[in-house]
């Protein structure tokens, strides 16, 4: 009948309207999810943006491990990160970020990387880290520099540093002049000192402006268990790239895969991170270097208890070093998200 036909037509149109409404609803939900992810990315929430950053950081960490093992370049990566962080001065912390300096990636600027205290570090940026940065472009330079350093410590046999990532790159409008408040190896020492020849006063001037204490000074000095000084860089030792000691000369086993021979190390096994800096310093090995800023750690009444503790207990050194390294790596840093990202 005509009434039955009309009823079938109504049901058909109702069904179409229902499915159309369902499709609109699905599209609306998808749009809301997309907007939520965008919101999280912009405001540092717990959405996909943070997970993507974490995945990129983990990839960078793996690439750093491969680099360090293949090139035996742990020492220069640690030095690079230290010199990026070391521009920080808490006296400037009331100024707009990033005017206080610190671990902000500014060591990439010509003003810093071409300065005397950073001689030799350009290779770490351009040869070692730039290829990694190209593979993980979303990882900031500030993060990559600190990630490479912490990874280097671990690969060399040292402790796992409880790092935080998410640093934002920054360049101060009015950067500090060289030598950027970094420590000197030999007198006359920099800083507003009563005695320009006093290594203890100099070390306290440098580290106290980081908000650190005597234990931090002795612990971070232990990073000299790896690495070398060069005539071609700091000019503080007679050995350059073409010279060397028993432990650094071209062809010696202590170089491992290092592309650079020469220089003078603080320890015999200068690619191994351990507490030999403390245990061996008093032996006065003629093939190693001990600067006044090293030797004073054995003598100063406030430094000596920490020095002796680290010499007698490597675990105590590793525990203290990991915490001090973390402090150093966060000086002046701005994190997004604010709480940072852990791996």
Short mmCIF file of C-alpha atoms in Angstrom, two decimals:
data_model
loop_
_atom_site.label_atom_id
_atom_site.label_comp_id
_atom_site.label_asym_id
_atom_site.label_seq_id
_atom_site.Cartn_x
_atom_site.Cartn_y
_atom_site.Cartn_z
CA UNK A 1 0.00 0.00 0.00
CA UNK A 2 1.05 3.66 -0.24
CA UNK A 3 1.30 3.93 3.57
CA UNK A 4 3.74 0.99 3.72
CA UNK A 5 5.90 2.46 0.95
CA UNK A 6 6.13 5.82 2.74
CA UNK A 7 7.18 4.08 5.98
CA UNK A 8 10.03 2.27 4.18
CA UNK A 9 11.24 5.51 2.64
CA UNK A 10 11.25 7.22 6.07
CA UNK A 11 13.26 4.40 7.59
CA UNK A 12 15.79 4.60 4.75
CA UNK A 13 16.29 8.34 5.15
CA UNK A 14 16.53 8.01 8.96
CA UNK A 15 19.25 5.40 8.58
CA UNK A 16 21.23 7.69 6.28
CA UNK A 17 20.90 10.58 8.70
CA UNK A 18 22.06 8.36 11.56
CA UNK A 19 25.19 7.20 9.70
CA UNK A 20 25.96 10.76 8.67
CA UNK A 21 25.77 11.82 12.31
CA UNK A 22 28.10 8.97 13.30
CA UNK A 23 30.66 10.02 10.69
CA UNK A 24 30.53 13.63 11.91
CA UNK A 25 30.99 12.47 15.48
CA UNK A 26 34.05 10.37 14.59
CA UNK A 27 35.65 13.29 12.75
CA UNK A 28 34.97 15.54 15.76
CA UNK A 29 36.63 13.10 18.14
CA UNK A 30 39.68 12.81 15.88
CA UNK A 31 39.96 16.58 15.74
CA UNK A 32 39.76 16.81 19.53
CA UNK A 33 42.53 14.22 19.95
CA UNK A 34 44.73 16.06 17.46
CA UNK A 35 44.15 19.35 19.25
CA UNK A 36 44.98 17.72 22.59
CA UNK A 37 48.32 16.52 21.20
CA UNK A 38 49.01 20.00 19.89
CA UNK A 39 48.11 21.49 23.27
CA UNK A 40 50.47 19.09 25.01
CA UNK A 41 53.27 19.88 22.58
CA UNK A 42 52.89 23.63 23.06
CA UNK A 43 52.54 23.65 26.81
CA UNK A 44 54.87 20.80 27.70
CA UNK A 45 52.21 18.29 28.69
CA UNK A 46 52.42 14.53 28.82
CA UNK A 47 51.18 13.95 25.28
CA UNK A 48 52.97 12.61 22.24
CA UNK A 49 55.42 15.53 22.11
CA UNK A 50 57.28 14.42 25.23
CA UNK A 51 57.37 10.81 24.08
CA UNK A 52 58.78 11.91 20.72
CA UNK A 53 61.47 13.96 22.49
CA UNK A 54 62.33 10.97 24.65
CA UNK A 55 62.59 8.69 21.63
CA UNK A 56 64.89 11.19 19.89
CA UNK A 57 67.07 11.47 22.99
CA UNK A 58 67.34 7.69 23.26
CA UNK A 59 68.37 7.51 19.61
CA UNK A 60 70.99 10.21 20.21
CA UNK A 61 72.26 8.34 23.25
CA UNK A 62 72.73 5.18 21.20
CA UNK A 63 74.60 7.10 18.51
CA UNK A 64 76.83 8.70 21.17
CA UNK A 65 77.66 5.28 22.59
CA UNK A 66 78.70 4.04 19.15
CA UNK A 67 80.80 7.17 18.56
CA UNK A 68 82.61 6.96 21.90
CA UNK A 69 83.44 3.29 21.49
CA UNK A 70 84.63 3.65 17.91
CA UNK A 71 86.70 6.83 18.41
CA UNK A 72 87.73 6.58 22.10
CA UNK A 73 86.67 10.22 22.39
CA UNK A 74 85.07 10.28 25.85
CA UNK A 75 87.46 12.90 27.31
CA UNK A 76 86.82 15.63 24.73
CA UNK A 77 83.04 15.20 25.02
CA UNK A 78 83.23 15.60 28.80
CA UNK A 79 85.40 18.71 28.40
CA UNK A 80 82.98 20.19 25.84
CA UNK A 81 80.00 19.87 28.17
CA UNK A 82 81.95 21.18 31.15
CA UNK A 83 83.03 24.28 29.22
CA UNK A 84 79.46 24.91 28.04
CA UNK A 85 78.13 24.69 31.61
CA UNK A 86 81.09 26.53 33.12
CA UNK A 87 80.10 29.98 31.85
CA UNK A 88 77.36 30.12 34.51
CA UNK A 89 77.51 32.70 37.29
CA UNK A 90 74.81 32.69 39.96
CA UNK A 91 75.39 36.43 40.45
CA UNK A 92 73.51 36.86 37.16
CA UNK A 93 70.63 34.49 37.88
CA UNK A 94 68.25 37.42 38.44
CA UNK A 95 68.70 38.53 34.85
CA UNK A 96 66.44 37.30 32.02
CA UNK A 97 67.31 33.84 30.75
CA UNK A 98 69.87 32.99 29.32
CA UNK A 99 72.03 35.92 30.53
CA UNK A 100 73.52 33.90 33.41
CA UNK A 101 75.14 31.49 30.93
CA UNK A 102 75.46 27.80 31.70
CA UNK A 103 74.42 24.59 29.92
CA UNK A 104 72.56 26.34 27.13
CA UNK A 105 74.55 25.28 24.06
CA UNK A 106 76.18 28.69 23.62
CA UNK A 107 79.63 27.12 23.27
CA UNK A 108 78.71 26.79 19.57
CA UNK A 109 79.06 30.54 19.09
CA UNK A 110 82.25 31.98 17.60
CA UNK A 111 82.65 34.07 20.75
CA UNK A 112 83.07 30.95 22.86
CA UNK A 113 84.34 28.13 20.66
CA UNK A 114 87.20 30.23 19.22
CA UNK A 115 88.35 31.49 22.63
CA UNK A 116 91.57 30.24 24.21
CA UNK A 117 89.99 28.09 26.98
CA UNK A 118 88.08 26.12 24.33
CA UNK A 119 91.02 25.39 22.03
CA UNK A 120 90.60 21.99 20.40
CA UNK A 121 86.88 21.67 21.20
CA UNK A 122 85.58 22.63 17.75
CA UNK A 123 86.31 19.07 16.60
CA UNK A 124 83.93 17.72 19.22
CA UNK A 125 81.15 19.88 17.78
CA UNK A 126 81.74 19.65 14.05
CA UNK A 127 83.29 16.20 13.59
CA UNK A 128 81.78 14.18 16.41
CA UNK A 129 78.40 15.65 17.36
CA UNK A 130 77.19 17.42 14.19
CA UNK A 131 76.54 14.12 12.34
CA UNK A 132 74.46 12.95 15.31
CA UNK A 133 72.58 16.26 15.47
CA UNK A 134 71.71 15.88 11.79
CA UNK A 135 70.02 12.55 12.57
CA UNK A 136 68.08 13.92 15.55
CA UNK A 137 67.44 17.58 14.62
CA UNK A 138 64.74 18.01 17.28
CA UNK A 139 67.26 17.38 20.10
CA UNK A 140 68.67 20.73 21.21
CA UNK A 141 72.39 21.36 21.10
CA UNK A 142 72.32 22.03 24.84
CA UNK A 143 70.84 18.58 25.44
CA UNK A 144 73.08 16.79 22.95
CA UNK A 145 76.25 18.25 24.46
CA UNK A 146 75.27 17.20 27.98
CA UNK A 147 73.93 13.82 26.83
CA UNK A 148 77.23 13.05 25.09
CA UNK A 149 79.18 13.91 28.25
CA UNK A 150 77.08 11.79 30.61
CA UNK A 151 77.18 8.91 28.11
CA UNK A 152 80.96 9.29 27.84
CA UNK A 153 81.38 8.95 31.60
CA UNK A 154 79.32 5.77 31.62
CA UNK A 155 80.97 4.20 28.55
CA UNK A 156 84.40 4.92 30.06
CA UNK A 157 83.45 2.86 33.12
CA UNK A 158 82.08 5.58 35.37
CA UNK A 159 78.71 5.96 37.08
CA UNK A 160 75.36 6.50 35.43
CA UNK A 161 74.56 10.18 35.99
CA UNK A 162 70.86 10.85 36.87
CA UNK A 163 70.44 13.28 33.98
CA UNK A 164 67.48 15.45 33.09
CA UNK A 165 66.84 16.56 29.50
CA UNK A 166 64.62 18.99 27.64
CA UNK A 167 67.08 21.91 27.58
CA UNK A 168 66.33 24.88 25.38
CA UNK A 169 69.19 26.39 23.37
CA UNK A 170 70.10 29.95 24.31
CA UNK A 171 72.69 32.62 23.52
CA UNK A 172 73.22 35.50 25.98
CA UNK A 173 72.82 38.98 24.54
CA UNK A 174 75.78 40.07 26.65
CA UNK A 175 78.03 37.00 27.00
CA UNK A 176 80.83 36.88 29.52
CA UNK A 177 84.30 37.62 28.17
CA UNK A 178 86.92 34.88 27.93
CA UNK A 179 88.00 32.95 29.95
CA UNK A 180 84.31 32.82 31.01
CA UNK A 181 85.05 32.13 34.67
CA UNK A 182 86.47 28.69 33.89
CA UNK A 183 89.26 27.30 36.11
CA UNK A 184 92.91 27.92 35.30
CA UNK A 185 95.57 25.23 35.55
CA UNK A 186 98.51 27.45 36.42
CA UNK A 187 99.06 30.75 38.26
CA UNK A 188 98.46 33.61 38.17
CA UNK A 189 94.89 32.46 38.68
CA UNK A 190 91.83 34.40 37.55
CA UNK A 191 89.13 35.88 39.74
CA UNK A 192 88.91 38.49 42.49
CA UNK A 193 91.47 36.67 44.63
CA UNK A 194 93.50 37.86 47.59
CA UNK A 195 96.37 35.70 46.38
CA UNK A 196 96.64 35.11 42.60
CA UNK A 197 98.95 32.17 43.32
CA UNK A 198 96.53 30.32 45.62
CA UNK A 199 94.94 27.38 43.76
CA UNK A 200 92.47 26.63 46.59
CA UNK A 201 91.12 30.18 46.61
CA UNK A 202 90.83 30.07 42.81
CA UNK A 203 88.92 26.78 42.78
CA UNK A 204 86.49 28.10 45.39
CA UNK A 205 85.95 31.28 43.38
CA UNK A 206 85.09 29.24 40.27
CA UNK A 207 82.86 26.61 41.86
CA UNK A 208 81.15 28.72 44.49
CA UNK A 209 79.70 30.91 41.75
CA UNK A 210 78.05 27.71 40.50
CA UNK A 211 76.45 27.22 43.89
CA UNK A 212 78.72 24.27 44.64
CA UNK A 213 80.76 23.30 47.68
CA UNK A 214 84.15 21.77 48.50
CA UNK A 215 82.93 18.21 48.01
CA UNK A 216 81.70 19.12 44.53
CA UNK A 217 85.10 20.64 43.74
CA UNK A 218 86.99 17.49 44.71
CA UNK A 219 84.49 15.16 43.02
CA UNK A 220 84.40 17.03 39.70
CA UNK A 221 88.19 17.34 39.69
CA UNK A 222 88.17 13.53 39.56
CA UNK A 223 87.00 13.76 35.95
CA UNK A 224 90.70 14.28 35.22
CA UNK A 225 90.99 10.53 35.61
CA UNK A 226 90.30 10.66 31.84
CA UNK A 227 91.79 12.99 29.29
CA UNK A 228 95.00 14.85 28.51
CA UNK A 229 96.45 18.35 28.47
CA UNK A 230 98.13 19.56 25.25
CA UNK A 231 100.71 22.19 24.41
CA UNK A 232 98.62 22.94 21.31
CA UNK A 233 95.51 23.66 23.43
CA UNK A 234 96.10 24.95 26.95
CA UNK A 235 99.85 25.31 26.54
CA UNK A 236 100.30 24.03 30.08
CA UNK A 237 102.45 20.99 29.18
CA UNK A 238 105.41 20.57 26.79
CA UNK A 239 103.80 17.69 24.86
CA UNK A 240 101.76 18.50 21.77
CA UNK A 241 100.06 16.39 19.13
CA UNK A 242 103.40 15.24 17.70
CA UNK A 243 104.97 14.41 21.04
CA UNK A 244 103.63 12.51 23.99
CA UNK A 245 104.52 10.43 26.99
CA UNK A 246 104.73 6.68 27.47
CA UNK A 247 100.96 6.73 27.94
CA UNK A 248 100.04 9.04 25.05
CA UNK A 249 102.61 8.72 22.26
CA UNK A 250 101.46 7.50 18.87
CA UNK A 251 101.31 3.72 18.74
CA UNK A 252 101.00 3.13 22.48
CA UNK A 253 98.16 0.84 23.66
CA UNK A 254 96.66 3.48 25.94
CA UNK A 255 95.38 5.43 22.91
CA UNK A 256 92.95 2.64 21.99
CA UNK A 257 90.94 4.02 19.02
CA UNK A 258 91.76 7.67 19.63
CA UNK A 259 92.50 9.65 16.47
CA UNK A 260 94.74 12.08 18.37
CA UNK A 261 98.07 11.13 19.89
CA UNK A 262 100.25 13.20 22.20
CA UNK A 263 99.66 15.42 25.18
CA UNK A 264 100.14 14.51 28.83
CA UNK A 265 97.51 12.73 30.92
CA UNK A 266 96.69 12.93 34.62
CA UNK A 267 96.55 9.13 34.90
CA UNK A 268 98.08 6.10 33.21
CA UNK A 269 94.84 4.59 31.89
CA UNK A 270 93.41 7.92 30.82
CA UNK A 271 90.47 6.46 28.87
CA UNK A 272 89.18 4.57 31.92
CA UNK A 273 86.97 6.40 34.42
CA UNK A 274 87.90 5.22 37.91
CA UNK A 275 89.38 6.68 41.11
CA UNK A 276 93.04 6.45 40.00
CA UNK A 277 93.23 10.26 39.92
CA UNK A 278 93.09 10.10 43.73
CA UNK A 279 94.98 6.86 44.36
CA UNK A 280 97.93 7.64 42.09
CA UNK A 281 98.49 11.39 42.43
CA UNK A 282 100.91 11.08 45.35
CA UNK A 283 103.04 8.60 43.38
CA UNK A 284 104.36 11.49 41.26
CA UNK A 285 104.49 9.45 38.06
CA UNK A 286 106.88 11.33 35.77
CA UNK A 287 104.72 10.48 32.75
CA UNK A 288 101.63 12.18 34.22
CA UNK A 289 100.73 15.79 34.96
CA UNK A 290 99.63 17.24 38.29
CA UNK A 291 98.74 20.94 38.24
CA UNK A 292 98.66 23.12 41.36
CA UNK A 293 94.85 22.93 41.23
CA UNK A 294 95.17 19.13 41.46
CA UNK A 295 97.86 18.91 44.13
CA UNK A 296 96.06 21.31 46.46
CA UNK A 297 93.23 18.80 46.84
CA UNK A 298 95.60 16.55 48.81
CA UNK A 299 96.67 19.35 51.15
CA UNK A 300 93.90 21.86 51.77
CA UNK A 301 92.29 20.96 55.13
CA UNK A 302 88.75 21.17 53.68
CA UNK A 303 89.51 19.41 50.42
CA UNK A 304 91.68 16.63 51.85
CA UNK A 305 88.95 14.64 53.70
CA UNK A 306 86.99 14.26 50.45
CA UNK A 307 90.15 13.46 48.47
CA UNK A 308 91.11 10.73 50.93
CA UNK A 309 87.57 9.32 50.98
CA UNK A 310 87.50 9.03 47.20
CA UNK A 311 90.97 7.47 47.12
CA UNK A 312 89.93 4.75 49.56
CA UNK A 313 86.45 4.05 48.16
CA UNK A 314 85.69 4.20 44.43
CA UNK A 315 81.97 3.72 45.06
CA UNK A 316 81.95 6.80 47.27
CA UNK A 317 83.64 8.74 44.48
CA UNK A 318 81.19 7.50 41.85
CA UNK A 319 78.19 8.40 44.02
CA UNK A 320 79.50 11.90 44.71
CA UNK A 321 80.64 12.45 41.14
CA UNK A 322 77.26 11.50 39.66
CA UNK A 323 75.47 14.07 41.81
CA UNK A 324 78.03 16.82 41.15
CA UNK A 325 77.99 16.12 37.40
CA UNK A 326 74.19 16.43 37.42
CA UNK A 327 74.44 19.82 39.14
CA UNK A 328 77.01 21.01 36.62
CA UNK A 329 74.90 19.83 33.67
CA UNK A 330 71.88 21.86 34.78
CA UNK A 331 73.54 25.21 35.50
CA UNK A 332 71.51 27.97 33.84
CA UNK A 333 69.40 25.50 31.87
CA UNK A 334 65.79 26.10 30.86
CA UNK A 335 63.77 22.90 30.49
CA UNK A 336 60.71 22.15 28.37
CA UNK A 337 58.75 20.57 29.94
CA UNK A 338 59.78 22.30 33.16
CA UNK A 339 60.27 19.05 35.04
CA UNK A 340 62.53 17.74 32.29
CA UNK A 341 62.72 14.35 30.62
CA UNK A 342 64.54 11.31 32.02
CA UNK A 343 65.78 8.33 30.06
#
